């Protein structure tokens, strides 16, 4: 069976290094691996509206920011179809039929939805649209017959939900939909990159992100202010790696080449870690190294972004062409779904003839 990728992001802000190591970098590798017949990258603006209903302007503005981030990271419109979710009404239609296959209590048990409800203070009154977004996400995935969904581990519950919908649909209406597999990042540190303050989640509202479009001086300031081991007071003290954000970032970003280039006195990260835990290695030195590593990774991305920013009409055309192409695919799936459910009354004379026959008796 041919392999098809679908993944996406909510356009609620510019993308940051957490997105980069957690998914963007991987997507570009997958794109260039030649192993996938089709790749769809969705800007999930309709999903973003499920918790930004009162702020559509935020979503509207960030669609272009996210598209710029995609292109500057190396997503290539010749190989990957970039699309805007809300412009594909077939997805909404699919969601509506899938809703019949999911119970309220099943949605309430979804751990990602649970924690988001808490984070957004939705406990007292949860918007129905937000509550049902896992179903809409199942529509996103199945509309493109995706076999492979590369996302972070926070999306595991969404994939579970999607699989259940697929199984239920196929069992009730006949084999129609494809069951997708999640593809998690292979580097542990990339599963979830913490904020620069050491907090588990990197988020705009906490002000603890490093953005892909960030200028070098700001990156440096952020790296130098990063949370480390609070008990590592004097250089001679042994340092702790656990919960030490600087080392988590090094796990995610550094490669042996970086040591050769910026810190030849160590062969690799293991040696650096060993010295740090033994004592005698100061935080500032490690931070300076991390700064060099991150700068060298982000510089080409930032430069490409500046180029694309000079040609926004081009990015617009990429989005429009990608969305048109994706819409055709989704329309085909919707047609399959309606056929399986036998709600295709006007597609052929089948239903009419059946009814004539029935009433002629
Ligand atoms: N829920 C994802 C996020 O918050 C975005 C998303 C929407 C998505 N639809 C998707 C991811 C389909 C993978 C597949 O980042």
Short mmCIF file of C-alpha atoms and ligand atoms in Angstrom, two decimals:
data_model
loop_
_atom_site.label_atom_id
_atom_site.label_comp_id
_atom_site.label_asym_id
_atom_site.label_seq_id
_atom_site.Cartn_x
_atom_site.Cartn_y
_atom_site.Cartn_z
CA UNK A 1 0.00 0.00 0.00
CA UNK A 2 1.26 3.46 -0.80
CA UNK A 3 2.18 5.56 2.16
CA UNK A 4 0.51 8.93 2.70
CA UNK A 5 1.39 11.52 5.32
CA UNK A 6 -0.93 14.03 6.88
CA UNK A 7 -0.01 16.37 9.68
CA UNK A 8 -0.61 19.95 10.66
CA UNK A 9 -0.53 22.84 13.09
CA UNK A 10 -2.97 25.32 14.54
CA UNK A 11 -2.10 28.79 13.30
CA UNK A 12 -2.17 30.64 16.61
CA UNK A 13 1.35 32.04 16.52
CA UNK A 14 4.69 31.85 14.79
CA UNK A 15 6.33 28.47 15.13
CA UNK A 16 9.13 27.96 17.64
CA UNK A 17 12.08 25.63 18.14
CA UNK A 18 9.81 23.17 19.96
CA UNK A 19 7.83 22.77 16.74
CA UNK A 20 11.07 22.56 14.81
CA UNK A 21 12.72 19.70 16.70
CA UNK A 22 9.40 18.04 17.52
CA UNK A 23 8.00 17.99 14.02
CA UNK A 24 9.15 20.40 11.29
CA UNK A 25 12.65 19.02 10.93
CA UNK A 26 11.29 15.50 10.78
CA UNK A 27 8.70 16.46 8.17
CA UNK A 28 11.37 17.80 5.89
CA UNK A 29 13.38 14.58 6.31
CA UNK A 30 10.30 12.49 5.57
CA UNK A 31 9.50 14.68 2.59
CA UNK A 32 12.97 14.15 1.18
CA UNK A 33 13.13 10.43 1.99
CA UNK A 34 11.11 9.57 -1.12
CA UNK A 35 9.21 6.93 0.86
CA UNK A 36 5.87 8.67 0.77
CA UNK A 37 3.64 8.91 -2.22
CA UNK A 38 1.80 11.99 -0.96
CA UNK A 39 2.36 14.45 1.84
CA UNK A 40 -0.29 16.84 3.13
CA UNK A 41 0.53 19.57 5.61
CA UNK A 42 -2.51 21.24 7.07
CA UNK A 43 -2.79 24.70 8.54
CA UNK A 44 -5.60 23.84 10.94
CA UNK A 45 -7.33 27.20 11.17
CA UNK A 46 -10.78 25.72 11.80
CA UNK A 47 -9.38 23.76 14.73
CA UNK A 48 -7.63 26.92 15.98
CA UNK A 49 -11.02 28.65 16.02
CA UNK A 50 -12.41 26.03 18.40
CA UNK A 51 -10.61 27.81 21.22
CA UNK A 52 -10.19 31.20 19.60
CA UNK A 53 -13.78 31.83 18.53
CA UNK A 54 -13.62 35.36 19.91
CA UNK A 55 -10.34 36.11 18.17
CA UNK A 56 -10.58 35.13 14.51
CA UNK A 57 -8.11 37.85 13.61
CA UNK A 58 -5.37 36.00 15.50
CA UNK A 59 -5.96 32.92 13.38
CA UNK A 60 -6.29 34.89 10.14
CA UNK A 61 -2.97 36.64 10.70
CA UNK A 62 -1.05 33.55 11.73
CA UNK A 63 -1.90 31.45 8.67
CA UNK A 64 0.72 33.32 6.67
CA UNK A 65 3.23 33.21 9.57
CA UNK A 66 2.95 29.44 9.72
CA UNK A 67 3.17 29.09 5.94
CA UNK A 68 6.36 31.18 6.00
CA UNK A 69 7.78 29.00 8.76
CA UNK A 70 6.98 25.86 6.75
CA UNK A 71 8.68 27.05 3.60
CA UNK A 72 11.70 28.44 5.41
CA UNK A 73 12.23 25.11 7.20
CA UNK A 74 12.41 23.39 3.83
CA UNK A 75 8.92 22.10 3.10
CA UNK A 76 8.82 22.08 -0.68
CA UNK A 77 5.45 22.70 -2.38
CA UNK A 78 6.55 20.42 -5.23
CA UNK A 79 6.71 17.53 -2.77
CA UNK A 80 4.36 18.51 0.04
CA UNK A 81 0.85 19.87 -0.37
CA UNK A 82 0.22 22.72 2.06
CA UNK A 83 -3.46 23.41 2.66
CA UNK A 84 -5.80 25.58 4.70
CA UNK A 85 -8.31 23.45 6.60
CA UNK A 86 -11.32 25.81 6.64
CA UNK A 87 -11.35 26.06 2.86
CA UNK A 88 -12.18 22.38 2.54
CA UNK A 89 -15.86 22.08 3.54
CA UNK A 90 -15.75 18.30 2.92
CA UNK A 91 -13.86 18.01 6.23
CA UNK A 92 -16.76 19.54 8.14
CA UNK A 93 -19.19 17.22 6.43
CA UNK A 94 -17.12 14.15 7.31
CA UNK A 95 -16.92 15.32 10.93
CA UNK A 96 -20.68 15.48 11.15
CA UNK A 97 -21.11 11.85 10.13
CA UNK A 98 -18.27 10.69 12.39
CA UNK A 99 -19.97 12.38 15.35
CA UNK A 100 -22.53 9.57 15.33
CA UNK A 101 -19.76 7.07 16.02
CA UNK A 102 -18.34 8.72 19.15
CA UNK A 103 -19.83 9.03 22.62
CA UNK A 104 -19.65 12.06 24.90
CA UNK A 105 -18.00 9.99 27.62
CA UNK A 106 -15.32 8.84 25.17
CA UNK A 107 -14.47 12.45 24.36
CA UNK A 108 -14.43 13.32 28.07
CA UNK A 109 -11.80 10.66 28.63
CA UNK A 110 -9.40 12.10 26.02
CA UNK A 111 -6.40 13.22 28.14
CA UNK A 112 -5.31 15.95 25.73
CA UNK A 113 -8.79 17.48 25.66
CA UNK A 114 -8.94 17.14 29.45
CA UNK A 115 -5.75 19.09 30.03
CA UNK A 116 -6.65 21.69 27.43
CA UNK A 117 -10.01 22.25 29.11
CA UNK A 118 -8.15 22.92 32.36
CA UNK A 119 -5.59 25.19 30.72
CA UNK A 120 -8.28 27.31 29.08
CA UNK A 121 -10.59 27.46 32.12
CA UNK A 122 -13.32 25.82 30.09
CA UNK A 123 -14.37 23.59 33.02
CA UNK A 124 -17.60 25.44 33.72
CA UNK A 125 -18.72 25.72 30.10
CA UNK A 126 -17.00 23.87 27.32
CA UNK A 127 -17.76 25.05 23.78
CA UNK A 128 -19.20 22.10 21.83
CA UNK A 129 -16.92 22.82 18.88
CA UNK A 130 -13.85 22.60 21.06
CA UNK A 131 -15.10 19.47 22.81
CA UNK A 132 -15.54 17.68 19.49
CA UNK A 133 -12.31 18.72 17.80
CA UNK A 134 -10.82 15.21 18.10
CA UNK A 135 -13.60 14.11 15.74
CA UNK A 136 -12.77 16.87 13.30
CA UNK A 137 -9.13 15.83 13.51
CA UNK A 138 -10.17 12.29 12.58
CA UNK A 139 -11.84 13.81 9.53
CA UNK A 140 -8.60 15.66 8.66
CA UNK A 141 -6.61 12.46 8.81
CA UNK A 142 -9.04 10.11 7.08
CA UNK A 143 -10.05 12.56 4.33
CA UNK A 144 -6.57 12.16 2.88
CA UNK A 145 -6.44 8.41 3.54
CA UNK A 146 -3.31 9.10 5.58
CA UNK A 147 -1.34 6.03 6.65
CA UNK A 148 1.19 7.99 8.66
CA UNK A 149 0.74 10.95 11.00
CA UNK A 150 4.01 12.41 12.27
CA UNK A 151 3.16 14.40 15.43
CA UNK A 152 4.27 14.89 19.02
CA UNK A 153 3.21 12.54 21.79
CA UNK A 154 0.52 14.97 22.95
CA UNK A 155 -1.37 13.94 19.82
CA UNK A 156 -1.47 10.23 20.72
CA UNK A 157 -5.03 10.44 22.10
CA UNK A 158 -6.17 12.06 18.83
CA UNK A 159 -4.72 9.17 16.84
CA UNK A 160 -6.37 6.65 19.15
CA UNK A 161 -9.67 8.43 18.67
CA UNK A 162 -9.19 8.43 14.89
CA UNK A 163 -8.42 4.71 14.80
CA UNK A 164 -11.55 3.96 16.80
CA UNK A 165 -13.66 6.00 14.39
CA UNK A 166 -12.11 4.24 11.40
CA UNK A 167 -12.74 0.78 12.88
CA UNK A 168 -16.28 1.64 13.84
CA UNK A 169 -17.02 3.18 10.45
CA UNK A 170 -15.61 0.24 8.54
CA UNK A 171 -17.45 -2.23 10.77
CA UNK A 172 -20.81 -0.50 10.39
CA UNK A 173 -20.70 0.70 6.78
CA UNK A 174 -18.10 -1.53 5.16
CA UNK A 175 -14.37 -1.18 4.53
CA UNK A 176 -13.89 2.46 3.47
CA UNK A 177 -11.44 4.36 5.65
CA UNK A 178 -7.72 3.83 6.24
CA UNK A 179 -6.41 3.31 9.77
CA UNK A 180 -3.49 5.67 10.39
CA UNK A 181 -0.32 5.11 12.40
CA UNK A 182 1.30 7.78 14.55
CA UNK A 183 4.97 8.48 13.88
CA UNK A 184 6.63 9.87 17.02
CA UNK A 185 9.93 11.73 17.02
CA UNK A 186 12.81 9.27 17.56
CA UNK A 187 14.92 11.55 19.74
CA UNK A 188 13.58 11.51 23.33
CA UNK A 189 14.44 15.16 23.95
CA UNK A 190 12.33 16.06 20.92
CA UNK A 191 9.18 14.49 22.31
CA UNK A 192 8.55 17.70 24.14
CA UNK A 193 11.07 20.47 24.34
CA UNK A 194 10.58 22.48 27.56
CA UNK A 195 10.43 26.28 27.64
CA UNK A 196 13.64 28.21 28.31
CA UNK A 197 12.46 28.58 31.93
CA UNK A 198 12.35 24.79 32.33
CA UNK A 199 8.54 24.69 32.37
CA UNK A 200 7.19 21.62 30.62
CA UNK A 201 5.36 23.47 27.88
CA UNK A 202 6.79 26.04 25.54
CA UNK A 203 4.07 28.57 24.96
CA UNK A 204 3.59 32.08 23.78
CA UNK A 205 1.58 33.06 26.85
CA UNK A 206 4.37 31.91 29.19
CA UNK A 207 6.90 33.94 27.16
CA UNK A 208 9.36 31.03 27.23
CA UNK A 209 9.75 30.25 23.51
CA UNK A 210 12.54 30.71 21.03
CA UNK A 211 10.89 31.44 17.68
CA UNK A 212 12.21 30.29 14.33
CA UNK A 213 12.14 33.85 13.06
CA UNK A 214 13.95 35.22 16.13
CA UNK A 215 16.93 37.58 15.60
CA UNK A 216 20.42 36.36 16.71
CA UNK A 217 20.77 38.82 19.62
CA UNK A 218 17.41 37.74 21.06
CA UNK A 219 18.25 34.06 20.68
CA UNK A 220 21.47 34.64 22.59
CA UNK A 221 19.71 36.55 25.36
CA UNK A 222 17.21 33.72 25.75
CA UNK A 223 19.84 30.97 25.76
CA UNK A 224 21.98 32.80 28.33
CA UNK A 225 18.93 33.15 30.61
CA UNK A 226 18.00 29.47 30.40
CA UNK A 227 17.12 27.42 33.43
CA UNK A 228 19.88 25.00 34.49
CA UNK A 229 20.61 23.19 37.74
CA UNK A 230 19.76 25.60 40.60
CA UNK A 231 22.20 23.76 42.93
CA UNK A 232 25.11 24.18 40.53
CA UNK A 233 26.39 27.32 42.18
CA UNK A 234 30.19 27.20 41.89
CA UNK A 235 31.95 25.86 38.82
CA UNK A 236 33.59 23.10 40.91
CA UNK A 237 30.20 21.80 42.08
CA UNK A 238 28.91 18.68 40.36
CA UNK A 239 25.98 19.55 38.10
CA UNK A 240 22.70 17.73 37.51
CA UNK A 241 21.48 16.91 34.00
CA UNK A 242 17.97 15.94 34.93
CA UNK A 243 15.60 18.88 34.45
CA UNK A 244 18.50 20.94 33.16
CA UNK A 245 17.02 22.77 30.18
CA UNK A 246 20.36 23.57 28.58
CA UNK A 247 21.21 19.88 28.35
CA UNK A 248 17.72 18.97 27.16
CA UNK A 249 18.20 21.45 24.32
CA UNK A 250 21.64 20.03 23.57
CA UNK A 251 20.08 16.54 23.43
CA UNK A 252 17.65 17.86 20.86
CA UNK A 253 19.97 20.03 18.77
CA UNK A 254 23.63 19.12 19.04
CA UNK A 255 25.52 16.85 16.69
CA UNK A 256 29.15 15.72 16.76
CA UNK A 257 29.96 18.28 14.00
CA UNK A 258 28.95 21.06 16.37
CA UNK A 259 31.60 19.92 18.83
CA UNK A 260 34.24 19.89 16.13
CA UNK A 261 33.26 23.38 15.10
CA UNK A 262 32.52 25.15 18.39
CA UNK A 263 33.97 23.06 21.21
CA UNK A 264 36.77 20.80 19.96
CA UNK A 265 37.95 20.06 23.50
CA UNK A 266 35.02 17.60 23.77
CA UNK A 267 34.33 14.83 21.29
CA UNK A 268 30.61 14.64 21.85
CA UNK A 269 27.72 15.37 24.18
CA UNK A 270 28.47 12.38 26.42
CA UNK A 271 31.90 13.79 27.25
CA UNK A 272 30.46 17.21 27.97
CA UNK A 273 27.79 15.70 30.22
CA UNK A 274 30.38 13.64 32.03
CA UNK A 275 32.46 16.74 32.82
CA UNK A 276 29.38 18.67 33.94
CA UNK A 277 28.21 15.98 36.36
CA UNK A 278 31.75 15.49 37.69
CA UNK A 279 32.06 19.24 38.41
CA UNK A 280 34.42 21.87 37.05
CA UNK A 281 32.32 22.95 34.08
CA UNK A 282 30.44 26.22 34.34
CA UNK A 283 26.92 26.89 33.00
CA UNK A 284 28.06 29.92 31.00
CA UNK A 285 30.43 27.83 28.92
CA UNK A 286 27.74 25.27 28.15
CA UNK A 287 25.23 27.99 27.33
CA UNK A 288 27.67 29.65 24.94
CA UNK A 289 28.06 26.36 23.15
CA UNK A 290 24.31 25.84 22.98
CA UNK A 291 23.93 29.35 21.62
CA UNK A 292 26.39 28.56 18.82
CA UNK A 293 24.56 25.34 18.02
CA UNK A 294 21.11 26.95 17.90
CA UNK A 295 22.39 29.96 15.94
CA UNK A 296 23.92 27.74 13.28
CA UNK A 297 20.70 25.77 12.99
CA UNK A 298 18.36 28.77 12.82
CA UNK A 299 20.40 31.11 10.63
CA UNK A 300 19.55 29.49 7.27
CA UNK A 301 15.89 29.22 8.27
CA UNK A 302 15.72 32.90 9.21
CA UNK A 303 17.42 33.93 5.98
CA UNK A 304 15.06 31.89 3.82
CA UNK A 305 12.11 33.34 5.71
CA UNK A 306 13.27 36.86 4.87
CA UNK A 307 13.39 35.91 1.19
CA UNK A 308 9.86 34.47 1.21
CA UNK A 309 8.60 37.54 3.08
CA UNK A 310 9.58 39.60 0.05
CA UNK A 311 7.26 37.49 -2.10
CA UNK A 312 4.06 36.98 -0.14
CA UNK A 313 2.04 36.59 -3.36
CA UNK A 314 4.07 33.49 -4.11
CA UNK A 315 3.24 32.01 -0.70
CA UNK A 316 -0.43 32.86 -1.32
CA UNK A 317 -0.32 30.92 -4.61
CA UNK A 318 1.31 27.95 -2.87
CA UNK A 319 -1.50 27.91 -0.30
CA UNK A 320 -4.22 28.28 -2.89
CA UNK A 321 -2.89 25.59 -5.21
CA UNK A 322 -2.29 23.22 -2.29
CA UNK A 323 -5.77 23.76 -0.91
CA UNK A 324 -7.39 23.18 -4.34
CA UNK A 325 -5.48 19.96 -4.80
CA UNK A 326 -6.29 18.76 -1.28
CA UNK A 327 -9.95 19.58 -1.72
CA UNK A 328 -10.20 17.17 -4.63
CA UNK A 329 -8.77 14.37 -2.53
CA UNK A 330 -11.10 15.12 0.38
CA UNK A 331 -14.09 15.27 -1.98
CA UNK A 332 -13.27 11.78 -3.26
CA UNK A 333 -13.13 10.40 0.26
CA UNK A 334 -16.38 12.10 1.19
CA UNK A 335 -17.97 10.53 -1.85
CA UNK A 336 -16.68 7.07 -0.77
CA UNK A 337 -18.06 7.70 2.73
CA UNK A 338 -21.48 8.72 1.46
CA UNK A 339 -21.54 5.72 -0.86
CA UNK A 340 -20.77 3.39 2.01
CA UNK A 341 -23.45 5.03 4.14
CA UNK A 342 -25.82 4.93 1.18
CA UNK A 343 -26.62 8.61 1.46
CA UNK A 344 -25.91 9.26 -2.20
CA UNK A 345 -29.52 9.58 -3.36
CA UNK A 346 -28.86 11.65 -6.45
CA UNK A 347 -25.57 10.11 -7.61
CA UNK A 348 -27.27 7.34 -9.56
CA UNK A 349 -30.79 6.04 -10.15
CA UNK A 350 -30.35 3.32 -7.54
CA UNK A 351 -32.33 4.93 -4.75
CA UNK A 352 -35.03 6.18 -7.09
CA UNK A 353 -35.55 2.76 -8.63
CA UNK A 354 -35.60 1.13 -5.22
CA UNK A 355 -38.32 3.53 -4.11
CA UNK A 356 -40.36 3.10 -7.29
CA UNK A 357 -40.17 -0.64 -6.82
CA UNK A 358 -41.25 -0.36 -3.20
CA UNK A 359 -44.25 1.83 -3.90
CA UNK A 360 -45.40 -0.17 -6.92
CA UNK A 361 -46.21 -3.20 -4.80
N1 LIG B 1 -4.05 19.11 16.85
C1 LIG B 1 -2.85 19.52 16.15
C2 LIG B 1 -2.13 20.51 17.05
O1 LIG B 1 -2.69 21.02 17.98
C3 LIG B 1 -3.13 20.17 14.81
C4 LIG B 1 -3.86 19.28 13.86
C5 LIG B 1 -5.10 19.49 13.32
C6 LIG B 1 -3.39 18.04 13.32
N2 LIG B 1 -5.44 18.50 12.50
C7 LIG B 1 -4.43 17.59 12.45
C8 LIG B 1 -2.23 17.28 13.48
C9 LIG B 1 -4.32 16.38 11.79
C10 LIG B 1 -2.12 16.07 12.80
C11 LIG B 1 -3.17 15.62 11.97
O2 LIG B 1 -0.99 20.82 16.78
#
